[in-house]
Each structure stands twice: as structure tokens, then as C-alpha cells.
Amino acid sequence: METELQARITAALGNRRMRANIRRALDRSVAKRLAAFPDRDELEDLRDQGQAIRTHALAHLPELLDELERNCSANGIRVHWAETCEQANRKVLDILRRHEAQMLIKGKSMVSEELGLNAFLEARGIEVVETDLGELIVQLAGERPFHILAPAIHKDRRQVAELFKARFPELPYSEDAEELTASARRILREKFRGAVAGLTGVNFAIAETGTLALVENEGNGRMCTTVPEVHIAVTGIEKVIARLDQLPTLLTLLTRSATGQPITTYVNLIGSPRRSGELDGPREVHLVLLDNGRSRIFADPELRATLHCIRCGACLNHCPVYVRLGGHAYGTVYPGPLGSILEPQLQGLDRAGALADASSLCGACSEVCPVRIPVPRLLNRLRAERVSAGAGSQVRGRGSRRDSRQAAIWRLWAWVHTNPGRYRLVSGLLSRTGSLVPRLVTPWTRSRRAPRLAPKGLHRLAREAGFGDD
Amino acid sequence: MNKPDAVYFFGTCLIDLLYPHVGLSAMRLLAREGIRVRYPQGQTCCGQPAYNSGYRDQARNVAAAQLTAFPADIPVVVPSASCAGMLRVHYPRLFAGTDDETRARALAGRVCEFTEFLMRTLGFRPVDLGPPLEVVLHNSCSARCELGVADAALELLDRLVNVRTLEPDHAYECCGFGGTFAVKEPALSAAMAADKTAAIAATGVPLLVGQDCGCLMNLENTFRCRGNGPQVKHIAELVWERTGGN
Ligand code: SF4
């Protein structure tokens, strides 16, 4: 997987147009977030609260999930548990078949991407229509979302216009954003009218009340959850929170961190299916709760913080790696810093562990994370798990990068640096030759000069200048 | 913290090998402020390269040697935010649950990044004797995100009355060094360094200063490869030179 990742990195770095598109878009996101938190103290205070709420939720995950199921069921929301993606996909298919649905309209849902739901349903003859504009664009292009919140952020207006021309030749060609949006809306309206079932993700599932919170800006989420007879919500088990009064804090952190908005245009709180006497709303609401490896992450006290994530995307927007590579180079469903801690754990270190190395550990992610996830610390832990020998944690693919040559180099390095006498001897020798071991710096010198060693090290200069041990 | 009589100086392996004059400038500056500077010959490396590569046992062994090298209860001044971060933030975690945990916590609590020590502990007031100069201060991710001391370096430059600090585009972004990252992900690291050096060059300043020799080594050698760009200096050298040191 290392070499595949390297190939994707090289390709992404060479794609000037994509890099310009994404830099432009992310600069805007960074500026908007900055403007949305004018008061630093308030921001830090909110982050403390957000972290506390999520830490509490994950610390009580089993109980809260029980409570959520109880209260959802009491409200008439049917709860389904899926340990694997396959199980979740089957549940959705069963529900659709029961209602003889030929088509599924979808709001944005990264968990459905994780499930590979679209491909699964399409292979079984069910048409899937993405109704979020960005999702629709990547669906038309046959691509994966490029960013967890802004799926088509890598495409400029011209590229979208050409895509629409190819897929909807009957429409007049336009590069105007508003006209393109209007076209999409017309196409989607027809789909909404005929849909029997709608599927969405969930931002937060509130245990106390059995309520599903869903935020969005296009109104398509509300359409998906209210127009069809059946609404299916899919989400990961970690999205649960304890109480309704915790929701405002998380929502304001989420929307301000994500898009700089004080609140999204639509805030949907789904409490139940249509009750008798009500004029609209779905007849059935289903909640599919996906595990897919999350229990294993939950079991590790340090790595559990991975599950605190509220999917705001701020870490992507601020990441110097993501801004240069974009979302596809990661080769995963979840890209960016969040993806680099989550995917190696979901897929296993043997399959996605190289992502943990593709970071300078600069910490821009944890600096902005609204729930203070210590991303660099978790990356560091995953690196240790990759090369670790012997028993210990439960991380999938542990030790898969163990390599006796590497280990020997580090042992030698430690042998030199644990003993000051040896260290001074070796550094003295290096200083005399004037350069570092050439093989070691080969990748470095492709774009930089090799560093020059000083003829006399600081240990000697300090002694000569009279800075002694005491 | 009150002004201490004596401090340890942790020079870092990078400065020892490549930039010893940076360490010397920093120590002389501290000595001029009336502080006895102790440089233990037993120090080697903070252990960060192995730690960030996942080799925790090797990192711990090397770190243990540093626990021994700085025994007295006096501040340990470090002219690199990233090594200071290793000592202060990661040592307690690295030694958690071992016999050395208490010693590691004690050392961590005494660690001070160089500009942080000058500004916060000494309340340093330099007399700037240099000519007017424009510089870029390179943001150190460790100073900002890990230690939260980035404003100290800015303040220090601010107090040099003839020095003006310009901010390049995307100043907050990492330079792409990241220790072993630069060797493991050379293309990515180079792309980051290329953008960073271009942004700095675009300001037209004759001098780039920073507080981390890792970042500076990365940027200086990228500039040298490009064949143009400003001079590069550690902030300790700049301050030492402009306040009468030589
Ligand atoms: S890790 Fe933090 S910053 Fe990144 S998406 Fe999750 S909550 Fe947002």
C-alpha cells in the first residue's frame, strides 16, 4: 500500500488545476471559521465544553446506545444494529424491498459512503439519487466525495458545467453557478416527487429523547426526511450524545468550525414518524446504527478519542497535507487528518497504516478541532502500533510494518545516543567528514541542498567557551 | 518563575552537529543577563526522531540518558520549540507507568523554550543596536500548537526597535520539515517547503528568522537549492548580534 499511496501523492502534487481549486476553496473556509469565532476565550471555552460532551458520551457509549434505542423505539423510530457494512446494506435493501421502492433519494451521508451503499443498491437494480448538490456532482462524475462536507470542492465551475452538459445534454449549457444550481434543483424536484424512500445521515443522535439531529443548507435533507413514505437514517454508533441540552453547544461548534455559519439554513430534529392526525412526514422512520470496527476503537482508552469526532471538516481545511493532495489521494472514504487516524483503524494498519506516516505532525488539526482530538498524538500512537512487536493493543494490523532493517537502524541510533561518550565520538567523526551518511539524505537532496556539518560541535565549543557541567 | 541564578542549556543534537554557533549565541546571551549557564556534556538528543517513527523503546532509552544529564532543580532552556515540546509534553507520556515517570515529570516541568524563557521568565529588554531591518519570523508549529508559546518570539522581535516583522502568505502553515517526514515523504515535504519558501521570498525581506533549527535547516537548504532567497538565522543569533554580541 505504501507504493500505491506514493503514486497517488505524486499524481496529486502534479495536478495544478486541482491544487489551485482546493487552495482557493480552503482559504475561504479558513477565513470564514476565523471570522466566526471573533472571541478567542469563547472559542476555547466552547471547545472545552465540546470535548467534555463527547468524552462523556463515549465513556458511556453502551448505556447511551441502550437508552437511545429505548427512546427511539418509544417514539416509533425503528432501530437496527449492523455490525458490518454488509449487514447495514442488507437492512437498507430489506426496507426498500418491503416498500417496493425502485429508487432511493439520498441526503449527504459519509457513513453511506463507508458502506458502499450506492454500488450495493445499484447492483440490485435500485436507482440511487444523490440530492446534495456536491454529492450529485461527484455521483455524476463517478467519483468519491473529495471532502467530507464539500464533496465537489475540487471542481471549478467550468468542470461542473461540462459534467452537466455530458450528463444532461437537453439542458442549456451554462457556467453560471446559479443557473447550474437551478438546473440541478429542477432535475431533483422530479425525483423527490416520485420517491418512496429517502436516506440521510445523522449529525447527533440524542439518547435522552430519542431524537435525530440533522443539519444542512440546501433543504434537500428536509425533503429526504419528510416527502417520501419512508426515511432511513444511517449513522455510526459513536454519534450518540446524552442529552438534548448538549445539542446547541455541539451545533454551534460544528457549523462555525465547518463553514463559519452561526447556524445552518436547515436544522432538522427528527422525533418520530408521522403521528395520527399529522398531515405530512414519513410513515416509517428507521435508524441503522453501524459498528464496522468502532467497538474495537472504543475499547482502547487512548484511541477512543478518534470517535469523539463530529465531522466538522475543520482539520481538513487547515491541513497542509490535505490542501496539497486533496481527498482522493488518500484512497479512503474519510480523507484528511480525521481520515488518517480513523481509516488505519477501520481498515487495519496493514491496509491503511501508511496514512499515519504521511503527516509532518504539525498539529494544525488539533489546534482547530472543536472537540480537541489530539490528532498528532494518535498518529504517533498508530506509528508505534505499526512497527510494534509482541502482544499489546487490539489495533487491527498491529506490527504489520515491522521491518528488521529499520529496527536495527533505530537500535544502532539508540546505542549511540544513550551513551554520551559514544555520541561525542560519533558526532566528532561525522563533523570531520563534513556530511551526513549520504544514503540517508538522498530523498532530502532531491529538492534541497544537503545540510553542512559544523567543523566543531556545540559540546566542544561550549566547553571551550567555559560553559561547564556545573 | 523568578529569575533563576543558573540554568541548564539543552543544545539539541541538530544544533550540536550543524548550528553550534546558534547554541553559543543563546548561551552567551543568557550569561550576559547574569545567569550561570550549565552545559552538561552528558546530553545527546531528546529522542524525538525515534519517538515520531514509532520506535518508543529506543526513544525511551535515549530519553532516559537526558533524565540523568540534568539532575539539578533549575530550568532547562532549549533553543528549539520542537525539542522543548518533546521534553515537556511527551516525556511524561513516554515514561508513564515506568520507574522514571517521576523524574520525567520533574524534568518536563523545568523545560523552557528559549524565547519563552527570555520573555516570560527574564522579561528581557534588549537594546537594539542594529540598523533598520525587515524580517520574516517563521511560524514554528511546535511553538504554536504544542507549547502555545509562539507569541514570545514575536514579542522578542517587537522589542528590537529597528526590526520590522512582515507576515508572508499562509504564515500559519507548516514548512514541511517534520523530522523523519522529510525523508519518508520527500515529495510532499518538498511541495510544502517550495510553497513556504516562495511565500517568504515574495515578501522581499533579506532575512528569515525562526526558533527551530529543523524548520530553518529545511528552508535554508530549499532556498540554496532554488539559488535565491533571504539569509536564514536562528532568533538567538539575531538578538545576540543586534545587542552588541560578537
Ligand atoms: S477530527 Fe476534529 S476537526 Fe477533524 S472533522 Fe473531526 S471534529 Fe472536526
CSV table of N, CA and C in Angstrom, one decimal, chain A residues 5-6 9 13 19 23 27 30 302 318 320-321 323-325 354 357-364 367 377 380-381 383-384 387 401 403 406-407 410-411 413-414 417-420 423-424 427 430-431 436 440 443-444 446-454 456-463 465 467-470, chain B residues 8-9 11 13 15-21 23-24 27-28 31 36-45 47-56 58-59 61-62 65-66 90 93 141 144-145 170 172-174 176-178 180-193 195 217-218 221-222 224-225:
chain,number,residue,atom,x,y,z
A,5,LEU,N,0.1,4.5,-2.4
A,5,LEU,CA,-0.1,5.9,-1.8
A,5,LEU,C,0.9,6.9,-2.4
A,6,GLN,N,2.2,6.4,-2.5
A,6,GLN,CA,3.2,7.3,-3.1
A,6,GLN,C,2.8,7.8,-4.5
A,9,ILE,N,0.1,10.3,-4.3
A,9,ILE,CA,0.6,11.6,-3.8
A,9,ILE,C,1.3,12.3,-5.0
A,13,LEU,N,0.1,15.9,-6.5
A,13,LEU,CA,1.0,17.1,-6.4
A,13,LEU,C,1.2,17.7,-7.8
A,19,ARG,N,-5.1,21.5,-7.5
A,19,ARG,CA,-4.5,22.2,-6.3
A,19,ARG,C,-4.9,23.6,-6.2
A,23,ARG,N,-7.0,25.0,-3.0
A,23,ARG,CA,-6.4,26.0,-2.1
A,23,ARG,C,-7.4,27.2,-2.0
A,27,ASP,N,-8.9,28.2,1.5
A,27,ASP,CA,-8.6,29.5,2.1
A,27,ASP,C,-9.9,30.2,2.6
A,30,VAL,N,-11.1,28.6,5.8
A,30,VAL,CA,-10.2,29.0,6.9
A,30,VAL,C,-10.6,30.4,7.4
A,302,GLU,N,-7.0,5.3,24.7
A,302,GLU,CA,-6.3,6.5,24.1
A,302,GLU,C,-7.0,6.7,22.7
A,318,HIS,N,-7.6,23.0,7.4
A,318,HIS,CA,-6.4,23.6,7.9
A,318,HIS,C,-5.1,22.7,7.6
A,320,PRO,N,-2.0,21.1,6.0
A,320,PRO,CA,-1.1,21.4,4.9
A,320,PRO,C,-0.9,20.2,3.9
A,321,VAL,N,-1.2,19.0,4.4
A,321,VAL,CA,-1.1,17.8,3.5
A,321,VAL,C,-2.4,17.7,2.7
A,323,VAL,N,-4.5,20.1,1.9
A,323,VAL,CA,-4.6,21.2,0.9
A,323,VAL,C,-3.8,20.9,-0.4
A,324,ARG,N,-2.8,20.1,-0.3
A,324,ARG,CA,-1.9,19.8,-1.4
A,324,ARG,C,-2.3,18.5,-2.1
A,325,LEU,N,-2.9,17.6,-1.4
A,325,LEU,CA,-3.2,16.3,-2.0
A,325,LEU,C,-4.7,16.2,-2.4
A,354,ALA,N,-0.1,3.4,6.2
A,354,ALA,CA,0.8,4.3,5.7
A,354,ALA,C,0.4,5.8,5.8
A,357,ASP,N,1.9,7.9,8.5
A,357,ASP,CA,3.2,8.4,8.2
A,357,ASP,C,3.2,9.7,7.4
A,358,ALA,N,2.1,9.8,6.7
A,358,ALA,CA,2.0,11.0,5.7
A,358,ALA,C,1.6,12.2,6.4
A,359,SER,N,2.3,12.6,7.5
A,359,SER,CA,2.0,13.8,8.2
A,359,SER,C,3.3,14.3,8.8
A,360,SER,N,3.4,15.7,8.8
A,360,SER,CA,4.5,16.3,9.5
A,360,SER,C,4.2,16.5,11.0
A,361,LEU,N,3.1,16.1,11.4
A,361,LEU,CA,2.7,16.2,12.8
A,361,LEU,C,2.7,17.7,13.3
A,362,CYS,N,2.3,18.5,12.4
A,362,CYS,CA,2.4,20.0,12.7
A,362,CYS,C,1.3,20.4,13.7
A,363,GLY,N,0.2,19.7,13.8
A,363,GLY,CA,-0.8,19.9,14.8
A,363,GLY,C,-1.8,21.0,14.4
A,364,ALA,N,-1.8,21.4,13.2
A,364,ALA,CA,-2.8,22.4,12.7
A,364,ALA,C,-4.2,21.9,13.0
A,367,GLU,N,-5.2,22.0,16.6
A,367,GLU,CA,-5.4,23.3,17.0
A,367,GLU,C,-6.8,23.9,16.8
A,377,ARG,N,-1.0,13.1,18.3
A,377,ARG,CA,-0.7,12.1,19.3
A,377,ARG,C,-1.2,10.7,18.9
A,380,ASN,N,0.9,9.4,16.2
A,380,ASN,CA,2.2,8.9,16.7
A,380,ASN,C,1.9,7.5,17.3
A,381,ARG,N,0.8,7.3,18.0
A,381,ARG,CA,0.5,6.0,18.6
A,381,ARG,C,0.3,5.0,17.5
A,383,ARG,N,1.7,5.0,14.6
A,383,ARG,CA,3.0,4.7,14.0
A,383,ARG,C,3.7,3.6,14.9
A,384,ALA,N,3.6,3.8,16.2
A,384,ALA,CA,4.2,2.9,17.2
A,384,ALA,C,3.5,1.5,17.0
A,387,VAL,N,4.9,-0.6,13.9
A,387,VAL,CA,6.2,-1.2,14.0
A,387,VAL,C,6.4,-2.0,15.2
A,401,ARG,N,4.1,-3.3,9.9
A,401,ARG,CA,5.2,-2.6,9.3
A,401,ARG,C,6.6,-2.9,10.0
A,403,ASP,N,10.0,-4.2,10.6
A,403,ASP,CA,11.0,-4.4,9.5
A,403,ASP,C,12.3,-4.5,10.2
A,406,GLN,N,14.9,-1.6,9.5
A,406,GLN,CA,14.5,-0.3,10.2
A,406,GLN,C,14.8,-0.4,11.7
A,407,ALA,N,14.4,-1.5,12.3
A,407,ALA,CA,14.5,-1.7,13.7
A,407,ALA,C,16.0,-1.7,14.1
A,410,TRP,N,17.3,1.9,14.2
A,410,TRP,CA,16.9,2.6,15.4
A,410,TRP,C,17.7,2.1,16.6
A,411,ARG,N,17.9,0.8,16.6
A,411,ARG,CA,18.7,0.3,17.7
A,411,ARG,C,20.1,0.8,17.7
A,413,TRP,N,21.0,3.7,16.4
A,413,TRP,CA,20.8,5.1,16.8
A,413,TRP,C,20.7,5.2,18.3
A,414,ALA,N,19.9,4.4,18.9
A,414,ALA,CA,19.8,4.5,20.4
A,414,ALA,C,21.1,4.1,21.1
A,417,HIS,N,23.1,7.2,21.0
A,417,HIS,CA,22.6,8.3,21.8
A,417,HIS,C,22.3,8.1,23.2
A,418,THR,N,22.4,6.8,23.7
A,418,THR,CA,22.2,6.6,25.1
A,418,THR,C,23.5,6.8,25.9
A,419,ASN,N,24.6,6.8,25.2
A,419,ASN,CA,25.9,6.9,25.9
A,419,ASN,C,26.6,8.2,25.4
A,420,PRO,N,26.8,9.2,26.2
A,420,PRO,CA,27.4,10.5,25.8
A,420,PRO,C,28.7,10.3,25.2
A,423,TYR,N,28.3,9.0,21.8
A,423,TYR,CA,27.7,10.1,21.0
A,423,TYR,C,28.7,11.1,20.6
A,424,ARG,N,29.6,11.5,21.5
A,424,ARG,CA,30.6,12.5,21.2
A,424,ARG,C,31.6,12.0,20.2
A,427,SER,N,29.7,11.9,16.8
A,427,SER,CA,29.5,13.2,16.2
A,427,SER,C,30.8,13.9,15.8
A,430,LEU,N,31.7,12.4,12.5
A,430,LEU,CA,30.8,13.0,11.4
A,430,LEU,C,31.3,14.4,11.1
A,431,SER,N,31.6,15.2,12.1
A,431,SER,CA,32.0,16.5,11.9
A,431,SER,C,33.2,16.6,11.0
A,436,LEU,N,26.5,14.1,6.4
A,436,LEU,CA,25.7,13.0,6.9
A,436,LEU,C,25.9,11.8,6.0
A,440,LEU,N,21.2,8.2,3.6
A,440,LEU,CA,20.1,8.6,4.4
A,440,LEU,C,19.5,9.9,3.9
A,443,PRO,N,16.6,11.2,-0.3
A,443,PRO,CA,15.3,11.9,-0.7
A,443,PRO,C,15.3,13.3,-0.4
A,444,TRP,N,16.0,13.7,0.7
A,444,TRP,CA,16.1,15.1,1.1
A,444,TRP,C,16.7,16.0,0.0
A,446,ARG,N,16.7,15.8,-3.1
A,446,ARG,CA,16.1,16.0,-4.4
A,446,ARG,C,15.6,17.4,-4.6
A,447,SER,N,15.3,18.0,-3.5
A,447,SER,CA,14.8,19.4,-3.6
A,447,SER,C,15.5,20.4,-2.7
A,448,ARG,N,16.5,19.9,-2.0
A,448,ARG,CA,17.3,20.7,-1.1
A,448,ARG,C,18.7,20.4,-1.1
A,449,ARG,N,19.6,21.3,-0.7
A,449,ARG,CA,21.0,21.0,-0.5
A,449,ARG,C,21.1,20.2,0.7
A,450,ALA,N,22.2,19.4,0.8
A,450,ALA,CA,22.4,18.6,2.0
A,450,ALA,C,22.9,19.6,3.1
A,451,PRO,N,22.5,19.4,4.3
A,451,PRO,CA,23.0,20.2,5.4
A,451,PRO,C,24.5,20.0,5.6
A,452,ARG,N,25.2,21.1,5.9
A,452,ARG,CA,26.6,21.0,6.2
A,452,ARG,C,26.9,20.9,7.7
A,453,LEU,N,27.7,19.9,8.0
A,453,LEU,CA,28.1,19.8,9.4
A,453,LEU,C,29.1,20.8,9.8
A,454,ALA,N,29.0,21.2,11.0
A,454,ALA,CA,29.9,22.2,11.6
A,454,ALA,C,31.2,21.5,11.9
A,456,LYS,N,33.2,22.0,14.3
A,456,LYS,CA,33.3,21.8,15.7
A,456,LYS,C,31.9,21.8,16.3
A,457,GLY,N,31.5,20.8,17.0
A,457,GLY,CA,30.2,20.7,17.6
A,457,GLY,C,30.0,21.6,18.8
A,458,LEU,N,28.8,21.7,19.3
A,458,LEU,CA,28.5,22.6,20.4
A,458,LEU,C,29.1,22.0,21.7
A,459,HIS,N,29.2,20.7,21.8
A,459,HIS,CA,29.8,20.1,23.0
A,459,HIS,C,31.2,20.7,23.2
A,460,ARG,N,31.9,20.8,22.2
A,460,ARG,CA,33.3,21.3,22.3
A,460,ARG,C,33.3,22.8,22.4
A,461,LEU,N,32.5,23.5,21.6
A,461,LEU,CA,32.5,24.9,21.7
A,461,LEU,C,32.1,25.4,23.1
A,462,ALA,N,31.1,24.7,23.7
A,462,ALA,CA,30.6,25.1,25.0
A,462,ALA,C,31.7,25.0,26.0
A,463,ARG,N,32.4,23.8,25.9
A,463,ARG,CA,33.5,23.6,26.9
A,463,ARG,C,34.6,24.7,26.7
A,465,ALA,N,34.3,27.6,25.6
A,465,ALA,CA,33.8,28.9,26.0
A,465,ALA,C,33.5,29.0,27.5
A,467,PHE,N,31.4,27.1,29.3
A,467,PHE,CA,30.1,26.7,29.8
A,467,PHE,C,30.2,25.2,30.3
A,468,GLY,N,30.5,25.0,31.5
A,468,GLY,CA,30.8,23.7,32.0
A,468,GLY,C,29.5,22.9,32.5
A,469,ASP,N,29.8,21.7,33.0
A,469,ASP,CA,28.7,20.9,33.5
A,469,ASP,C,28.0,21.6,34.7
A,470,ASP,N,28.8,22.4,35.5
A,470,ASP,CA,28.1,23.0,36.7
A,470,ASP,C,28.7,24.4,36.9
B,8,TYR,N,20.2,25.2,33.1
B,8,TYR,CA,20.9,24.2,32.1
B,8,TYR,C,20.6,24.7,30.7
B,9,PHE,N,21.5,24.3,29.8
B,9,PHE,CA,21.2,24.6,28.4
B,9,PHE,C,21.2,23.2,27.7
B,11,GLY,N,21.2,21.8,24.2
B,11,GLY,CA,21.6,22.4,22.9
B,11,GLY,C,20.9,21.8,21.8
B,13,CYS,N,20.6,18.0,19.4
B,13,CYS,CA,21.6,17.3,18.6
B,13,CYS,C,21.8,18.1,17.2
B,15,ILE,N,21.6,21.3,16.6
B,15,ILE,CA,22.4,22.5,16.9
B,15,ILE,C,23.9,22.0,17.1
B,16,ASP,N,24.0,21.0,17.9
B,16,ASP,CA,25.3,20.5,18.2
B,16,ASP,C,26.1,20.1,16.9
B,17,LEU,N,25.4,19.5,16.0
B,17,LEU,CA,26.1,19.0,14.8
B,17,LEU,C,26.2,20.0,13.7
B,18,LEU,N,25.1,20.8,13.5
B,18,LEU,CA,25.0,21.7,12.4
B,18,LEU,C,25.1,23.2,12.7
B,19,TYR,N,24.6,23.6,13.8
B,19,TYR,CA,24.5,25.0,14.1
B,19,TYR,C,25.0,25.4,15.4
B,20,PRO,N,26.2,24.9,15.8
B,20,PRO,CA,26.7,25.2,17.2
B,20,PRO,C,26.8,26.7,17.5
B,21,HIS,N,27.0,27.5,16.5
B,21,HIS,CA,27.1,29.0,16.8
B,21,HIS,C,25.7,29.5,17.3
B,23,GLY,N,23.7,27.8,19.3
B,23,GLY,CA,23.7,27.4,20.8
B,23,GLY,C,24.6,28.4,21.6
B,24,LEU,N,25.8,28.7,21.0
B,24,LEU,CA,26.7,29.5,21.7
B,24,LEU,C,26.2,30.9,21.8
B,27,MET,N,23.6,30.9,24.6
B,27,MET,CA,24.2,30.8,25.9
B,27,MET,C,24.9,32.0,26.4
B,28,ARG,N,25.5,32.7,25.4
B,28,ARG,CA,26.2,33.9,25.8
B,28,ARG,C,25.2,35.0,26.2
B,31,ALA,N,24.1,34.3,29.6
B,31,ALA,CA,25.2,34.6,30.5
B,31,ALA,C,25.3,36.2,30.8
B,36,ARG,N,24.1,32.0,35.3
B,36,ARG,CA,25.1,31.0,35.1
B,36,ARG,C,24.6,29.9,34.2
B,37,VAL,N,25.2,29.6,33.1
B,37,VAL,CA,24.7,28.7,32.1
B,37,VAL,C,25.5,27.4,32.2
B,38,ARG,N,24.8,26.3,32.5
B,38,ARG,CA,25.5,25.0,32.6
B,38,ARG,C,25.2,24.1,31.4
B,39,TYR,N,26.2,23.7,30.8
B,39,TYR,CA,26.0,22.8,29.6
B,39,TYR,C,26.5,21.4,29.9
B,40,PRO,N,25.6,20.5,30.3
B,40,PRO,CA,26.1,19.2,30.6
B,40,PRO,C,26.6,18.4,29.4
B,41,GLN,N,27.8,17.9,29.5
B,41,GLN,CA,28.4,17.2,28.4
B,41,GLN,C,27.7,15.8,28.2
B,42,GLY,N,26.9,15.4,29.2
B,42,GLY,CA,26.2,14.1,29.1
B,42,GLY,C,25.0,14.2,28.2
B,43,GLN,N,24.6,15.3,27.7
B,43,GLN,CA,23.3,15.4,26.9
B,43,GLN,C,23.6,14.9,25.4
B,44,THR,N,22.6,14.3,24.8
B,44,THR,CA,22.7,13.9,23.4
B,44,THR,C,21.6,14.4,22.6
B,45,CYS,N,20.4,13.7,22.6
B,45,CYS,CA,19.3,14.0,21.8
B,45,CYS,C,18.0,13.8,22.6
B,47,GLY,N,15.4,12.4,21.7
B,47,GLY,CA,14.7,11.1,21.4
B,47,GLY,C,13.6,11.2,20.4
B,48,GLN,N,13.3,12.5,20.0
B,48,GLN,CA,12.2,12.7,19.1
B,48,GLN,C,12.2,11.9,17.8
B,49,PRO,N,13.3,11.8,17.1
B,49,PRO,CA,13.3,11.1,15.8
B,49,PRO,C,12.7,9.6,16.0
B,50,ALA,N,13.2,8.9,17.0
B,50,ALA,CA,12.7,7.6,17.2
B,50,ALA,C,11.2,7.6,17.6
B,51,TYR,N,10.9,8.5,18.5
B,51,TYR,CA,9.6,8.6,19.0
B,51,TYR,C,8.6,8.8,17.9
B,52,ASN,N,8.9,9.8,17.0
B,52,ASN,CA,7.9,10.1,15.9
B,52,ASN,C,7.9,9.0,14.8
B,53,SER,N,8.9,8.1,14.9
B,53,SER,CA,8.9,7.0,13.9
B,53,SER,C,8.2,5.7,14.5
B,54,GLY,N,7.8,5.9,15.7
B,54,GLY,CA,7.1,4.7,16.3
B,54,GLY,C,8.0,3.8,17.2
B,55,TYR,N,9.3,4.1,17.2
B,55,TYR,CA,10.2,3.3,18.0
B,55,TYR,C,10.3,3.8,19.4
B,56,ARG,N,9.3,3.5,20.2
B,56,ARG,CA,9.2,4.1,21.5
B,56,ARG,C,10.3,3.6,22.5
B,58,GLN,N,13.3,2.6,21.9
B,58,GLN,CA,14.6,3.3,21.6
B,58,GLN,C,14.5,4.7,22.0
B,59,ALA,N,13.4,5.4,21.8
B,59,ALA,CA,13.2,6.8,22.2
B,59,ALA,C,13.4,6.9,23.7
B,61,ASN,N,14.9,4.9,25.8
B,61,ASN,CA,16.3,4.7,26.3
B,61,ASN,C,17.1,5.9,26.1
B,62,VAL,N,17.0,6.6,25.0
B,62,VAL,CA,17.8,7.8,24.8
B,62,VAL,C,17.3,8.9,25.7
B,65,ALA,N,18.7,8.8,29.2
B,65,ALA,CA,20.0,9.4,29.3
B,65,ALA,C,19.9,10.9,29.6
B,66,GLN,N,18.9,11.6,29.0
B,66,GLN,CA,18.7,13.0,29.3
B,66,GLN,C,18.2,13.3,30.7
B,90,HIS,N,6.0,15.3,25.8
B,90,HIS,CA,5.9,13.8,25.5
B,90,HIS,C,6.7,13.0,26.5
B,93,ARG,N,4.4,11.2,29.0
B,93,ARG,CA,3.7,10.2,28.4
B,93,ARG,C,4.6,9.0,28.1
B,141,CYS,N,5.4,25.3,14.3
B,141,CYS,CA,4.2,24.6,14.6
B,141,CYS,C,4.3,24.1,16.1
B,144,ARG,N,3.7,26.9,18.5
B,144,ARG,CA,2.3,27.4,18.5
B,144,ARG,C,1.3,26.3,19.0
B,145,CYS,N,1.4,25.2,18.3
B,145,CYS,CA,0.3,24.2,18.6
B,145,CYS,C,0.7,23.3,19.8
B,170,HIS,N,0.0,32.6,4.0
B,170,HIS,CA,-0.1,31.3,4.7
B,170,HIS,C,0.9,31.1,5.8
B,172,TYR,N,0.7,30.7,8.8
B,172,TYR,CA,0.4,29.7,9.8
B,172,TYR,C,0.8,28.3,9.4
B,173,GLU,N,1.1,28.1,8.1
B,173,GLU,CA,1.3,26.7,7.6
B,173,GLU,C,2.7,26.1,7.9
B,174,CYS,N,2.7,24.8,8.1
B,174,CYS,CA,3.9,24.1,8.4
B,174,CYS,C,4.9,24.2,7.2
B,176,GLY,N,7.0,21.9,6.3
B,176,GLY,CA,7.1,20.6,5.7
B,176,GLY,C,8.3,19.8,6.2
B,177,PHE,N,8.9,20.3,7.3
B,177,PHE,CA,10.1,19.5,7.8
B,177,PHE,C,9.6,18.2,8.5
B,178,GLY,N,9.1,18.4,9.7
B,178,GLY,CA,8.5,17.2,10.4
B,178,GLY,C,9.5,16.1,10.7
B,180,THR,N,11.6,13.1,10.5
B,180,THR,CA,11.7,12.0,9.5
B,180,THR,C,10.7,12.1,8.4
B,181,PHE,N,9.7,12.9,8.6
B,181,PHE,CA,8.7,13.1,7.5
B,181,PHE,C,9.4,13.6,6.2
B,182,ALA,N,10.4,14.4,6.3
B,182,ALA,CA,11.1,15.0,5.2
B,182,ALA,C,11.8,13.9,4.4
B,183,VAL,N,12.1,12.8,5.0
B,183,VAL,CA,12.8,11.7,4.3
B,183,VAL,C,11.8,10.6,3.9
B,184,LYS,N,10.7,10.4,4.7
B,184,LYS,CA,9.8,9.4,4.4
B,184,LYS,C,8.8,9.9,3.3
B,185,GLU,N,8.4,11.1,3.3
B,185,GLU,CA,7.5,11.7,2.3
B,185,GLU,C,8.2,12.8,1.6
B,186,PRO,N,9.3,12.5,0.8
B,186,PRO,CA,10.0,13.6,0.3
B,186,PRO,C,9.3,14.6,-0.7
B,187,ALA,N,8.4,14.0,-1.5
B,187,ALA,CA,7.7,14.8,-2.4
B,187,ALA,C,6.7,15.8,-1.7
B,188,LEU,N,6.0,15.2,-0.8
B,188,LEU,CA,5.0,16.1,0.0
B,188,LEU,C,5.8,17.1,0.7
B,189,SER,N,6.8,16.7,1.4
B,189,SER,CA,7.6,17.7,2.2
B,189,SER,C,8.2,18.8,1.3
B,190,ALA,N,8.7,18.4,0.2
B,190,ALA,CA,9.3,19.3,-0.8
B,190,ALA,C,8.2,20.3,-1.3
B,191,ALA,N,7.0,19.8,-1.5
B,191,ALA,CA,5.9,20.7,-2.0
B,191,ALA,C,5.6,21.7,-1.0
B,192,MET,N,5.6,21.3,0.3
B,192,MET,CA,5.3,22.3,1.4
B,192,MET,C,6.4,23.3,1.5
B,193,ALA,N,7.7,22.8,1.4
B,193,ALA,CA,8.8,23.7,1.6
B,193,ALA,C,8.9,24.7,0.4
B,195,ASP,N,6.3,25.9,-1.4
B,195,ASP,CA,5.3,27.0,-1.2
B,195,ASP,C,5.8,27.9,-0.1
B,217,MET,N,16.7,24.6,8.9
B,217,MET,CA,17.5,23.8,8.0
B,217,MET,C,16.8,23.4,6.7
B,218,ASN,N,15.5,23.1,6.9
B,218,ASN,CA,14.7,22.8,5.7
B,218,ASN,C,14.6,23.9,4.8
B,221,ASN,N,18.1,25.2,3.2
B,221,ASN,CA,18.6,24.3,2.1
B,221,ASN,C,17.6,24.3,0.9
B,222,THR,N,16.4,24.6,1.1
B,222,THR,CA,15.5,24.7,-0.1
B,222,THR,C,15.8,26.0,-0.8
B,224,ARG,N,18.7,27.5,-0.8
B,224,ARG,CA,20.0,27.3,-1.5
B,224,ARG,C,19.9,26.5,-2.8
B,225,CYS,N,18.9,25.6,-2.8
B,225,CYS,CA,18.6,24.8,-4.0
B,225,CYS,C,18.0,25.6,-5.1
